[in-house]
PDB file of N, CA and C in Angstrom:
ATOM      1  N   MET A   1      76.970 138.425 130.417  1.00 58.00           N
ATOM      2  CA  MET A   1      76.752 137.132 129.712  1.00 58.00           C
ATOM      3  C   MET A   1      76.473 137.289 128.274  1.00 58.00           C
ATOM      4  N   THR A   2      77.288 136.406 127.543  1.00 74.00           N
ATOM      5  CA  THR A   2      77.225 136.530 126.115  1.00 74.00           C
ATOM      6  C   THR A   2      75.973 135.532 125.622  1.00 74.00           C
ATOM      7  N   THR A   3      75.000 136.138 124.642  1.00 91.00           N
ATOM      8  CA  THR A   3      74.116 135.400 124.262  1.00 91.00           C
ATOM      9  C   THR A   3      74.274 135.236 122.680  1.00 91.00           C
ATOM     10  N   THR A   4      74.223 134.012 122.121  1.00 95.00           N
ATOM     11  CA  THR A   4      74.368 133.699 120.855  1.00 95.00           C
ATOM     12  C   THR A   4      72.947 133.264 120.266  1.00 95.00           C
ATOM     13  N   GLU A   5      72.353 133.816 119.235  1.00 97.00           N
ATOM     14  CA  GLU A   5      71.281 133.502 118.546  1.00 97.00           C
ATOM     15  C   GLU A   5      71.593 132.585 117.277  1.00 97.00           C
ATOM     16  N   THR A   6      70.759 131.655 116.967  1.00 98.00           N
ATOM     17  CA  THR A   6      70.935 130.903 115.932  1.00 98.00           C
ATOM     18  C   THR A   6      69.692 130.820 114.953  1.00 98.00           C
ATOM     19  N   TYR A   7      69.955 131.029 113.761  1.00 98.00           N
ATOM     20  CA  TYR A   7      68.925 131.052 112.574  1.00 98.00           C
ATOM     21  C   TYR A   7      69.161 130.079 111.627  1.00 98.00           C
ATOM     22  N   ARG A   8      68.137 129.403 111.072  1.00 98.00           N
ATOM     23  CA  ARG A   8      68.263 128.443 110.049  1.00 98.00           C
ATOM     24  C   ARG A   8      67.826 129.073 108.683  1.00 98.00           C
ATOM     25  N   ILE A   9      68.767 129.109 107.733  1.00 98.00           N
ATOM     26  CA  ILE A   9      68.342 129.641 106.442  1.00 98.00           C
ATOM     27  C   ILE A   9      68.627 128.616 105.270  1.00 98.00           C
ATOM     28  N   ASP A  10      68.251 129.043 104.085  1.00 97.00           N
ATOM     29  CA  ASP A  10      68.480 128.320 102.907  1.00 97.00           C
ATOM     30  C   ASP A  10      69.007 129.332 101.877  1.00 97.00           C
ATOM     31  N   TRP A  11      70.235 129.195 101.450  1.00 97.00           N
ATOM     32  CA  TRP A  11      70.727 130.029 100.365  1.00 97.00           C
ATOM     33  C   TRP A  11      71.044 129.250  99.142  1.00 97.00           C
ATOM     34  N   GLU A  12      70.495 129.419  97.998  1.00 94.00           N
ATOM     35  CA  GLU A  12      70.555 128.851  96.835  1.00 94.00           C
ATOM     36  C   GLU A  12      70.609 127.288  96.881  1.00 94.00           C
ATOM     37  N   GLY A  13      69.643 126.669  97.719  1.00 94.00           N
ATOM     38  CA  GLY A  13      69.502 125.412  98.022  1.00 94.00           C
ATOM     39  C   GLY A  13      70.380 124.785  98.990  1.00 94.00           C
ATOM     40  N   ILE A  14      71.150 125.628  99.596  1.00 95.00           N
ATOM     41  CA  ILE A  14      72.126 125.196 100.589  1.00 95.00           C
ATOM     42  C   ILE A  14      71.556 125.578 101.998  1.00 95.00           C
ATOM     43  N   ALA A  15      71.301 124.513 102.841  1.00 98.00           N
ATOM     44  CA  ALA A  15      70.752 124.708 104.246  1.00 98.00           C
ATOM     45  C   ALA A  15      72.045 125.084 105.039  1.00 98.00           C
ATOM     46  N   LEU A  16      71.935 126.062 105.784  1.00 98.00           N
ATOM     47  CA  LEU A  16      72.879 126.448 106.824  1.00 98.00           C
ATOM     48  C   LEU A  16      72.292 127.245 108.004  1.00 98.00           C
ATOM     49  N   SER A  17      73.335 127.181 109.013  1.00 98.00           N
ATOM     50  CA  SER A  17      73.045 128.132 110.356  1.00 98.00           C
ATOM     51  C   SER A  17      73.786 129.354 110.265  1.00 98.00           C
ATOM     52  N   VAL A  18      73.208 130.360 110.868  1.00 98.00           N
ATOM     53  CA  VAL A  18      73.694 131.645 111.139  1.00 98.00           C
ATOM     54  C   VAL A  18      73.742 131.795 112.466  1.00 98.00           C
ATOM     55  N   ARG A  19      74.922 131.905 113.156  1.00 98.00           N
ATOM     56  CA  ARG A  19      75.032 132.104 114.750  1.00 98.00           C
ATOM     57  C   ARG A  19      75.416 133.492 114.817  1.00 98.00           C
ATOM     58  N   TRP A  20      74.779 134.236 115.654  1.00 98.00           N
ATOM     59  CA  TRP A  20      75.014 135.707 115.807  1.00 98.00           C
ATOM     60  C   TRP A  20      75.238 135.970 117.385  1.00 98.00           C
ATOM     61  N   THR A  21      76.345 136.562 117.608  1.00 96.00           N
ATOM     62  CA  THR A  21      76.576 136.897 119.103  1.00 96.00           C
ATOM     63  C   THR A  21      76.847 138.444 118.875  1.00 96.00           C
ATOM     64  N   PRO A  22      75.794 139.300 119.274  1.00 94.00           N
ATOM     65  CA  PRO A  22      75.796 140.725 118.972  1.00 94.00           C
ATOM     66  C   PRO A  22      76.808 141.352 119.977  1.00 94.00           C
ATOM     67  N   GLN A  23      77.006 140.741 121.171  1.00 91.00           N
ATOM     68  CA  GLN A  23      77.935 141.331 122.086  1.00 91.00           C
ATOM     69  C   GLN A  23      79.051 140.401 122.491  1.00 91.00           C
ATOM     70  N   TRP A  24      79.944 140.334 121.667  1.00 87.00           N
ATOM     71  CA  TRP A  24      81.063 139.260 121.815  1.00 87.00           C
ATOM     72  C   TRP A  24      81.998 139.767 122.966  1.00 87.00           C
ATOM     73  N   LEU A  25      82.123 138.981 124.047  1.00 78.00           N
ATOM     74  CA  LEU A  25      82.749 139.293 125.161  1.00 78.00           C
ATOM     75  C   LEU A  25      82.771 140.651 125.823  1.00 78.00           C
ATOM     76  N   GLY A  26      81.738 141.364 125.360  1.00 77.00           N
ATOM     77  CA  GLY A  26      81.565 142.767 125.872  1.00 77.00           C
ATOM     78  C   GLY A  26      82.604 143.703 125.476  1.00 77.00           C
ATOM     79  N   VAL A  27      83.173 143.454 124.326  1.00 69.00           N
ATOM     80  CA  VAL A  27      84.367 144.423 123.793  1.00 69.00           C
ATOM     81  C   VAL A  27      83.903 145.353 122.921  1.00 69.00           C
ATOM     82  N   ASP A  28      84.274 146.603 123.227  1.00 73.00           N
ATOM     83  CA  ASP A  28      84.074 147.873 122.339  1.00 73.00           C
ATOM     84  C   ASP A  28      85.418 148.287 121.704  1.00 73.00           C
ATOM     85  N   ILE A  29      85.301 148.598 120.407  1.00 74.00           N
ATOM     86  CA  ILE A  29      86.453 149.188 119.819  1.00 74.00           C
ATOM     87  C   ILE A  29      85.971 150.483 119.105  1.00 74.00           C
ATOM     88  N   ASP A  30      86.674 151.569 119.565  1.00 78.00           N
ATOM     89  CA  ASP A  30      86.167 152.981 119.143  1.00 78.00           C
ATOM     90  C   ASP A  30      84.760 153.195 119.092  1.00 78.00           C
ATOM     91  N   GLY A  31      84.087 152.815 120.271  1.00 78.00           N
ATOM     92  CA  GLY A  31      82.769 152.979 120.616  1.00 78.00           C
ATOM     93  C   GLY A  31      81.847 152.077 119.860  1.00 78.00           C
ATOM     94  N   GLN A  32      82.249 151.107 119.100  1.00 81.00           N
ATOM     95  CA  GLN A  32      81.445 150.019 118.342  1.00 81.00           C
ATOM     96  C   GLN A  32      81.566 148.730 119.085  1.00 81.00           C
ATOM     97  N   GLN A  33      80.504 148.174 119.231  1.00 85.00           N
ATOM     98  CA  GLN A  33      80.256 146.808 119.862  1.00 85.00           C
ATOM     99  C   GLN A  33      80.890 145.866 118.876  1.00 85.00           C
ATOM    100  N   VAL A  34      81.835 145.015 119.434  1.00 90.00           N
ATOM    101  CA  VAL A  34      82.356 143.915 118.606  1.00 90.00           C
ATOM    102  C   VAL A  34      81.360 142.786 118.633  1.00 90.00           C
ATOM    103  N   ALA A  35      80.975 142.181 117.588  1.00 94.00           N
ATOM    104  CA  ALA A  35      80.013 141.151 117.373  1.00 94.00           C
ATOM    105  C   ALA A  35      80.585 139.995 116.583  1.00 94.00           C
ATOM    106  N   HIS A  36      80.126 138.799 116.677  1.00 95.00           N
ATOM    107  CA  HIS A  36      80.706 137.702 116.006  1.00 95.00           C
ATOM    108  C   HIS A  36      79.634 137.030 115.165  1.00 95.00           C
ATOM    109  N   LEU A  37      79.738 136.655 113.961  1.00 97.00           N
ATOM    110  CA  LEU A  37      78.845 136.015 113.123  1.00 97.00           C
ATOM    111  C   LEU A  37      79.540 134.901 112.550  1.00 97.00           C
ATOM    112  N   GLU A  38      78.637 133.668 112.632  1.00 98.00           N
ATOM    113  CA  GLU A  38      79.291 132.394 112.105  1.00 98.00           C
ATOM    114  C   GLU A  38      78.224 131.836 111.107  1.00 98.00           C
ATOM    115  N   LEU A  39      78.838 131.336 110.006  1.00 98.00           N
ATOM    116  CA  LEU A  39      78.060 130.580 109.013  1.00 98.00           C
ATOM    117  C   LEU A  39      78.571 129.113 109.006  1.00 98.00           C
ATOM    118  N   VAL A  40      77.635 128.229 109.067  1.00 98.00           N
ATOM    119  CA  VAL A  40      77.923 126.787 109.127  1.00 98.00           C
ATOM    120  C   VAL A  40      77.025 126.139 108.240  1.00 98.00           C
ATOM    121  N   SER A  41      77.359 125.581 107.120  1.00 97.00           N
ATOM    122  CA  SER A  41      76.483 124.917 106.230  1.00 97.00           C
ATOM    123  C   SER A  41      76.247 123.364 106.699  1.00 97.00           C
ATOM    124  N   ASP A  42      74.985 122.887 106.458  1.00 97.00           N
ATOM    125  CA  ASP A  42      74.931 121.513 106.846  1.00 97.00           C
ATOM    126  C   ASP A  42      75.989 120.584 106.033  1.00 97.00           C
ATOM    127  N   ASP A  43      76.389 119.659 106.712  1.00 94.00           N
ATOM    128  CA  ASP A  43      77.429 118.751 106.203  1.00 94.00           C
ATOM    129  C   ASP A  43      78.660 119.458 105.537  1.00 94.00           C
ATOM    130  N   ARG A  44      78.811 120.671 106.119  1.00 95.00           N
ATOM    131  CA  ARG A  44      79.991 121.454 105.685  1.00 95.00           C
ATOM    132  C   ARG A  44      80.200 121.640 104.210  1.00 95.00           C
ATOM    133  N   VAL A  45      78.942 121.857 103.584  1.00 94.00           N
ATOM    134  CA  VAL A  45      79.104 122.170 102.062  1.00 94.00           C
ATOM    135  C   VAL A  45      79.672 123.468 101.848  1.00 94.00           C
ATOM    136  N   PRO A  46      80.587 123.662 100.846  1.00 95.00           N
ATOM    137  CA  PRO A  46      81.280 124.846 100.528  1.00 95.00           C
ATOM    138  C   PRO A  46      80.208 126.074 100.313  1.00 95.00           C
ATOM    139  N   LEU A  47      80.614 127.210 100.717  1.00 96.00           N
ATOM    140  CA  LEU A  47      79.936 128.399 100.423  1.00 96.00           C
ATOM    141  C   LEU A  47      80.755 129.386  99.839  1.00 96.00           C
ATOM    142  N   PRO A  48      80.278 130.401  99.116  1.00 96.00           N
ATOM    143  CA  PRO A  48      81.097 131.478  98.550  1.00 96.00           C
ATOM    144  C   PRO A  48      82.266 132.057  99.446  1.00 96.00           C
ATOM    145  N   VAL A  49      81.855 132.127 100.889  1.00 97.00           N
ATOM    146  CA  VAL A  49      82.670 132.659 101.680  1.00 97.00           C
ATOM    147  C   VAL A  49      83.577 131.686 102.524  1.00 97.00           C
ATOM    148  N   THR A  50      83.578 130.479 102.239  1.00 96.00           N
ATOM    149  CA  THR A  50      84.296 129.423 102.716  1.00 96.00           C
ATOM    150  C   THR A  50      84.259 128.164 101.834  1.00 96.00           C
ATOM    151  N   GLU A  51      85.422 127.523 101.842  1.00 93.00           N
ATOM    152  CA  GLU A  51      85.493 126.186 101.187  1.00 93.00           C
ATOM    153  C   GLU A  51      85.143 125.099 102.131  1.00 93.00           C
ATOM    154  N   THR A  52      85.228 125.370 103.337  1.00 96.00           N
ATOM    155  CA  THR A  52      85.052 124.447 104.448  1.00 96.00           C
ATOM    156  C   THR A  52      83.762 124.230 104.885  1.00 96.00           C
ATOM    157  N   GLY A  53      82.825 125.229 104.597  1.00 97.00           N
ATOM    158  CA  GLY A  53      81.365 125.221 105.081  1.00 97.00           C
ATOM    159  C   GLY A  53      81.423 125.941 106.472  1.00 97.00           C
ATOM    160  N   TYR A  54      82.495 126.400 107.048  1.00 98.00           N
ATOM    161  CA  TYR A  54      82.421 127.264 108.252  1.00 98.00           C
ATOM    162  C   TYR A  54      83.078 128.421 108.045  1.00 98.00           C
ATOM    163  N   ARG A  55      82.603 129.586 108.527  1.00 98.00           N
ATOM    164  CA  ARG A  55      83.123 130.841 108.482  1.00 98.00           C
ATOM    165  C   ARG A  55      82.845 131.677 109.681  1.00 98.00           C
ATOM    166  N   SER A  56      83.866 132.037 110.343  1.00 98.00           N
ATOM    167  CA  SER A  56      83.846 132.897 111.652  1.00 98.00           C
ATOM    168  C   SER A  56      84.203 134.323 111.181  1.00 98.00           C
ATOM    169  N   HIS A  57      83.343 135.323 111.570  1.00 97.00           N
ATOM    170  CA  HIS A  57      83.580 136.651 111.029  1.00 97.00           C
ATOM    171  C   HIS A  57      83.347 137.616 112.253  1.00 97.00           C
ATOM    172  N   PHE A  58      84.352 138.485 112.554  1.00 94.00           N
ATOM    173  CA  PHE A  58      84.104 139.457 113.481  1.00 94.00           C
ATOM    174  C   PHE A  58      83.818 140.738 112.827  1.00 94.00           C
ATOM    175  N   THR A  59      82.750 141.440 113.325  1.00 93.00           N
ATOM    176  CA  THR A  59      82.376 142.737 112.777  1.00 93.00           C
ATOM    177  C   THR A  59      81.741 143.628 113.913  1.00 93.00           C
ATOM    178  N   SER A  60      81.206 144.691 113.408  1.00 92.00           N
ATOM    179  CA  SER A  60      80.607 145.542 114.510  1.00 92.00           C
ATOM    180  C   SER A  60      79.195 145.281 114.549  1.00 92.00           C
ATOM    181  N   ARG A  61      78.609 145.250 115.566  1.00 92.00           N
ATOM    182  CA  ARG A  61      77.195 144.960 115.828  1.00 92.00           C
ATOM    183  C   ARG A  61      76.284 145.916 114.844  1.00 92.00           C
ATOM    184  N   GLU A  62      76.739 147.248 114.808  1.00 92.00           N
ATOM    185  CA  GLU A  62      76.243 148.300 114.055  1.00 92.00           C
ATOM    186  C   GLU A  62      76.243 147.960 112.478  1.00 92.00           C
ATOM    187  N   ALA A  63      77.142 147.340 112.109  1.00 94.00           N
ATOM    188  CA  ALA A  63      77.288 147.102 110.633  1.00 94.00           C
ATOM    189  C   ALA A  63      76.255 146.073 110.206  1.00 94.00           C
ATOM    190  N   VAL A  64      75.959 144.992 111.081  1.00 96.00           N
ATOM    191  CA  VAL A  64      74.999 143.933 110.929  1.00 96.00           C
ATOM    192  C   VAL A  64      73.647 144.402 111.008  1.00 96.00           C
ATOM    193  N   GLU A  65      73.367 145.312 111.952  1.00 95.00           N
ATOM    194  CA  GLU A  65      71.997 146.015 112.234  1.00 95.00           C
ATOM    195  C   GLU A  65      71.798 146.844 111.038  1.00 95.00           C
ATOM    196  N   ALA A  66      72.704 147.630 110.597  1.00 96.00           N
ATOM    197  CA  ALA A  66      72.448 148.425 109.421  1.00 96.00           C
ATOM    198  C   ALA A  66      72.132 147.707 108.168  1.00 96.00           C
ATOM    199  N   GLU A  67      72.349 146.494 108.076  1.00 97.00           N
ATOM    200  CA  GLU A  67      71.950 145.466 106.837  1.00 97.00           C
ATOM    201  C   GLU A  67      70.602 144.799 107.160  1.00 97.00           C
ATOM    202  N   GLY A  68      70.091 145.109 108.279  1.00 98.00           N
ATOM    203  CA  GLY A  68      68.734 144.407 108.595  1.00 98.00           C
ATOM    204  C   GLY A  68      68.772 143.199 109.539  1.00 98.00           C
ATOM    205  N   GLY A  69      70.063 143.076 110.060  1.00 98.00           N
ATOM    206  CA  GLY A  69      70.148 141.947 111.079  1.00 98.00           C
ATOM    207  C   GLY A  69      71.040 140.851 110.539  1.00 98.00           C
ATOM    208  N   PRO A  70      71.291 139.798 111.316  1.00 98.00           N
ATOM    209  CA  PRO A  70      72.296 138.701 111.013  1.00 98.00           C
ATOM    210  C   PRO A  70      71.774 137.926 109.816  1.00 98.00           C
ATOM    211  N   VAL A  71      70.598 137.622 109.620  1.00 98.00           N
ATOM    212  CA  VAL A  71      70.055 136.940 108.335  1.00 98.00           C
ATOM    213  C   VAL A  71      70.279 137.597 107.173  1.00 98.00           C
ATOM    214  N   ALA A  72      69.804 138.924 107.167  1.00 98.00           N
ATOM    215  CA  ALA A  72      69.964 139.779 106.064  1.00 98.00           C
ATOM    216  C   ALA A  72      71.434 139.994 105.607  1.00 98.00           C
ATOM    217  N   TYR A  73      72.210 140.165 106.651  1.00 98.00           N
ATOM    218  CA  TYR A  73      73.690 140.455 106.491  1.00 98.00           C
ATOM    219  C   TYR A  73      74.313 139.246 105.845  1.00 98.00           C
ATOM    220  N   ALA A  74      73.974 138.007 106.271  1.00 98.00           N
ATOM    221  CA  ALA A  74      74.518 136.788 105.875  1.00 98.00           C
ATOM    222  C   ALA A  74      74.184 136.492 104.332  1.00 98.00           C
ATOM    223  N   LEU A  75      72.901 136.727 104.081  1.00 98.00           N
ATOM    224  CA  LEU A  75      72.441 136.630 102.754  1.00 98.00           C
ATOM    225  C   LEU A  75      72.942 137.512 101.716  1.00 98.00           C
ATOM    226  N   LYS A  76      73.132 138.805 102.128  1.00 98.00           N
ATOM    227  CA  LYS A  76      73.859 139.765 101.210  1.00 98.00           C
ATOM    228  C   LYS A  76      75.152 139.397 101.007  1.00 98.00           C
ATOM    229  N   TRP A  77      75.951 138.942 102.075  1.00 97.00           N
ATOM    230  CA  TRP A  77      77.515 138.591 102.067  1.00 97.00           C
ATOM    231  C   TRP A  77      77.454 137.379 101.064  1.00 97.00           C
ATOM    232  N   LEU A  78      76.751 136.363 101.231  1.00 98.00           N
ATOM    233  CA  LEU A  78      76.797 135.307 100.225  1.00 98.00           C
ATOM    234  C   LEU A  78      76.538 135.625  98.863  1.00 98.00           C
ATOM    235  N   ASP A  79      75.540 136.442  98.696  1.00 97.00           N
ATOM    236  CA  ASP A  79      75.101 136.994  97.317  1.00 97.00           C
ATOM    237  C   ASP A  79      76.217 137.640  96.597  1.00 97.00           C
ATOM    238  N   VAL A  80      76.836 138.488  97.290  1.00 97.00           N
ATOM    239  CA  VAL A  80      78.006 139.392  96.860  1.00 97.00           C
ATOM    240  C   VAL A  80      79.140 138.521  96.519  1.00 97.00           C
ATOM    241  N   GLU A  81      79.543 137.547  97.434  1.00 96.00           N
ATOM    242  CA  GLU A  81      80.556 136.745  97.181  1.00 96.00           C
ATOM    243  C   GLU A  81      80.405 135.653  96.067  1.00 96.00           C
ATOM    244  N   SER A  82      79.159 135.280  95.920  1.00 96.00           N
ATOM    245  CA  SER A  82      78.905 134.421  94.659  1.00 96.00           C
ATOM    246  C   SER A  82      79.092 134.965  93.409  1.00 96.00           C
ATOM    247  N   LEU A  83      79.319 136.152  93.314  1.00 95.00           N
ATOM    248  CA  LEU A  83      79.598 136.829  91.979  1.00 95.00           C
ATOM    249  C   LEU A  83      81.178 136.623  91.604  1.00 95.00           C
ATOM    250  N   SER A  84      81.856 136.205  92.508  1.00 93.00           N
ATOM    251  CA  SER A  84      83.357 136.086  92.279  1.00 93.00           C
ATOM    252  C   SER A  84      83.715 134.995  91.145  1.00 93.00           C
ATOM    253  N   ASP A  85      84.613 135.074  90.398  1.00 90.00           N
ATOM    254  CA  ASP A  85      84.988 134.188  89.375  1.00 90.00           C
ATOM    255  C   ASP A  85      85.295 132.790  90.140  1.00 90.00           C
ATOM    256  N   ALA A  86      85.863 132.729  91.230  1.00 90.00           N
ATOM    257  CA  ALA A  86      86.230 131.511  91.951  1.00 90.00           C
ATOM    258  C   ALA A  86      85.014 130.709  92.144  1.00 90.00           C
ATOM    259  N   TRP A  87      83.883 131.376  92.707  1.00 91.00           N
ATOM    260  CA  TRP A  87      82.640 130.631  93.015  1.00 91.00           C
ATOM    261  C   TRP A  87      81.892 130.343  91.801  1.00 91.00           C
ATOM    262  N   LYS A  88      82.022 131.017  90.666  1.00 89.00           N
ATOM    263  CA  LYS A  88      81.285 130.629  89.480  1.00 89.00           C
ATOM    264  C   LYS A  88      82.002 129.550  88.710  1.00 89.00           C
ATOM    265  N   GLU A  89      83.318 129.434  88.850  1.00 88.00           N
ATOM    266  CA  GLU A  89      84.035 128.269  88.305  1.00 88.00           C
ATOM    267  C   GLU A  89      83.763 126.964  89.279  1.00 88.00           C
ATOM    268  N   ARG A  90      83.678 127.204  90.422  1.00 86.00           N
ATOM    269  CA  ARG A  90      83.336 126.073  91.228  1.00 86.00           C
ATOM    270  C   ARG A  90      82.007 125.512  91.150  1.00 86.00           C
ATOM    271  N   GLU A  91      80.956 126.498  90.884  1.00 83.00           N
ATOM    272  CA  GLU A  91      79.781 125.866  90.596  1.00 83.00           C
ATOM    273  C   GLU A  91      79.632 125.381  89.230  1.00 83.00           C
ATOM    274  N   ALA A  92      80.215 125.859  88.157  1.00 83.00           N
ATOM    275  CA  ALA A  92      80.297 125.316  86.942  1.00 83.00           C
ATOM    276  C   ALA A  92      80.850 123.793  87.026  1.00 83.00           C
ATOM    277  N   ALA A  93      81.980 123.763  87.759  1.00 81.00           N
ATOM    278  CA  ALA A  93      82.593 122.345  87.731  1.00 81.00           C
ATOM    279  C   ALA A  93      81.591 121.343  88.435  1.00 81.00           C
ATOM    280  N   ALA A  94      80.963 121.826  89.518  1.00 77.00           N
ATOM    281  CA  ALA A  94      79.991 120.899  90.341  1.00 77.00           C
ATOM    282  C   ALA A  94      78.837 120.598  89.381  1.00 77.00           C
ATOM    283  N   ARG A  95      78.447 121.250  88.294  1.00 75.00           N
ATOM    284  CA  ARG A  95      77.320 120.956  87.417  1.00 75.00           C
ATOM    285  C   ARG A  95      77.855 119.955  86.326  1.00 75.00           C
ATOM    286  N   GLN A  96      79.180 119.970  86.002  1.00 74.00           N
ATOM    287  CA  GLN A  96      79.660 119.322  84.921  1.00 74.00           C
ATOM    288  C   GLN A  96      79.768 117.755  85.386  1.00 74.00           C
ATOM    289  N   MET A  97      79.087 116.923  84.546  1.00 62.00           N
ATOM    290  CA  MET A  97      79.109 115.488  84.845  1.00 62.00           C
ATOM    291  C   MET A  97      80.497 114.843  84.480  1.00 62.00           C
ATOM    292  N   SER A  98      80.966 113.957  85.407  1.00 56.00           N
ATOM    293  CA  SER A  98      82.241 113.330  84.970  1.00 56.00           C
ATOM    294  C   SER A  98      82.022 111.946  84.576  1.00 56.00           C
ATOM    295  N   LEU A  99      82.809 111.617  83.585  1.00 54.00           N
ATOM    296  CA  LEU A  99      82.600 110.218  82.794  1.00 54.00           C
ATOM    297  C   LEU A  99      83.348 109.073  83.643  1.00 54.00           C
ATOM    298  N   PHE A 100      84.187 109.577  84.704  1.00 56.00           N
ATOM    299  CA  PHE A 100      84.989 108.514  85.359  1.00 56.00           C
ATOM    300  C   PHE A 100      84.711 108.759  86.845  1.00 56.00           C
TER     301      PHE A 100
END
C-alpha cells in the first residue's frame, strides 16, 4: 500500500503543500527506494521550480531523508532555485508597478 504524507508550508510568503510518497509503487532502482515529491502552491502561484505552481519530482527516498525529510528537502530546493536569474527577473517584474 502506497502512503502519501501531506505537509503545509510557507516559502517566502507563498503557501504550498508538499506531498511525499516515500515508497512510490514499491519500486527500487539499484537498491534505492524510488520516492515521489510533489509541490503544489495555493492558487497555483509560480515557484522557482515551476511556472505552473505544480511540480512532480521523482527521487530516492534516501536523498530526501539525507536533507532532513520532505519539508527540509523542498525548502532547500526552492531556496537554491530562487537564486536563478530567471526567478530573480520574475520577482523583479512582479514588484514593478504597471501604469496600464
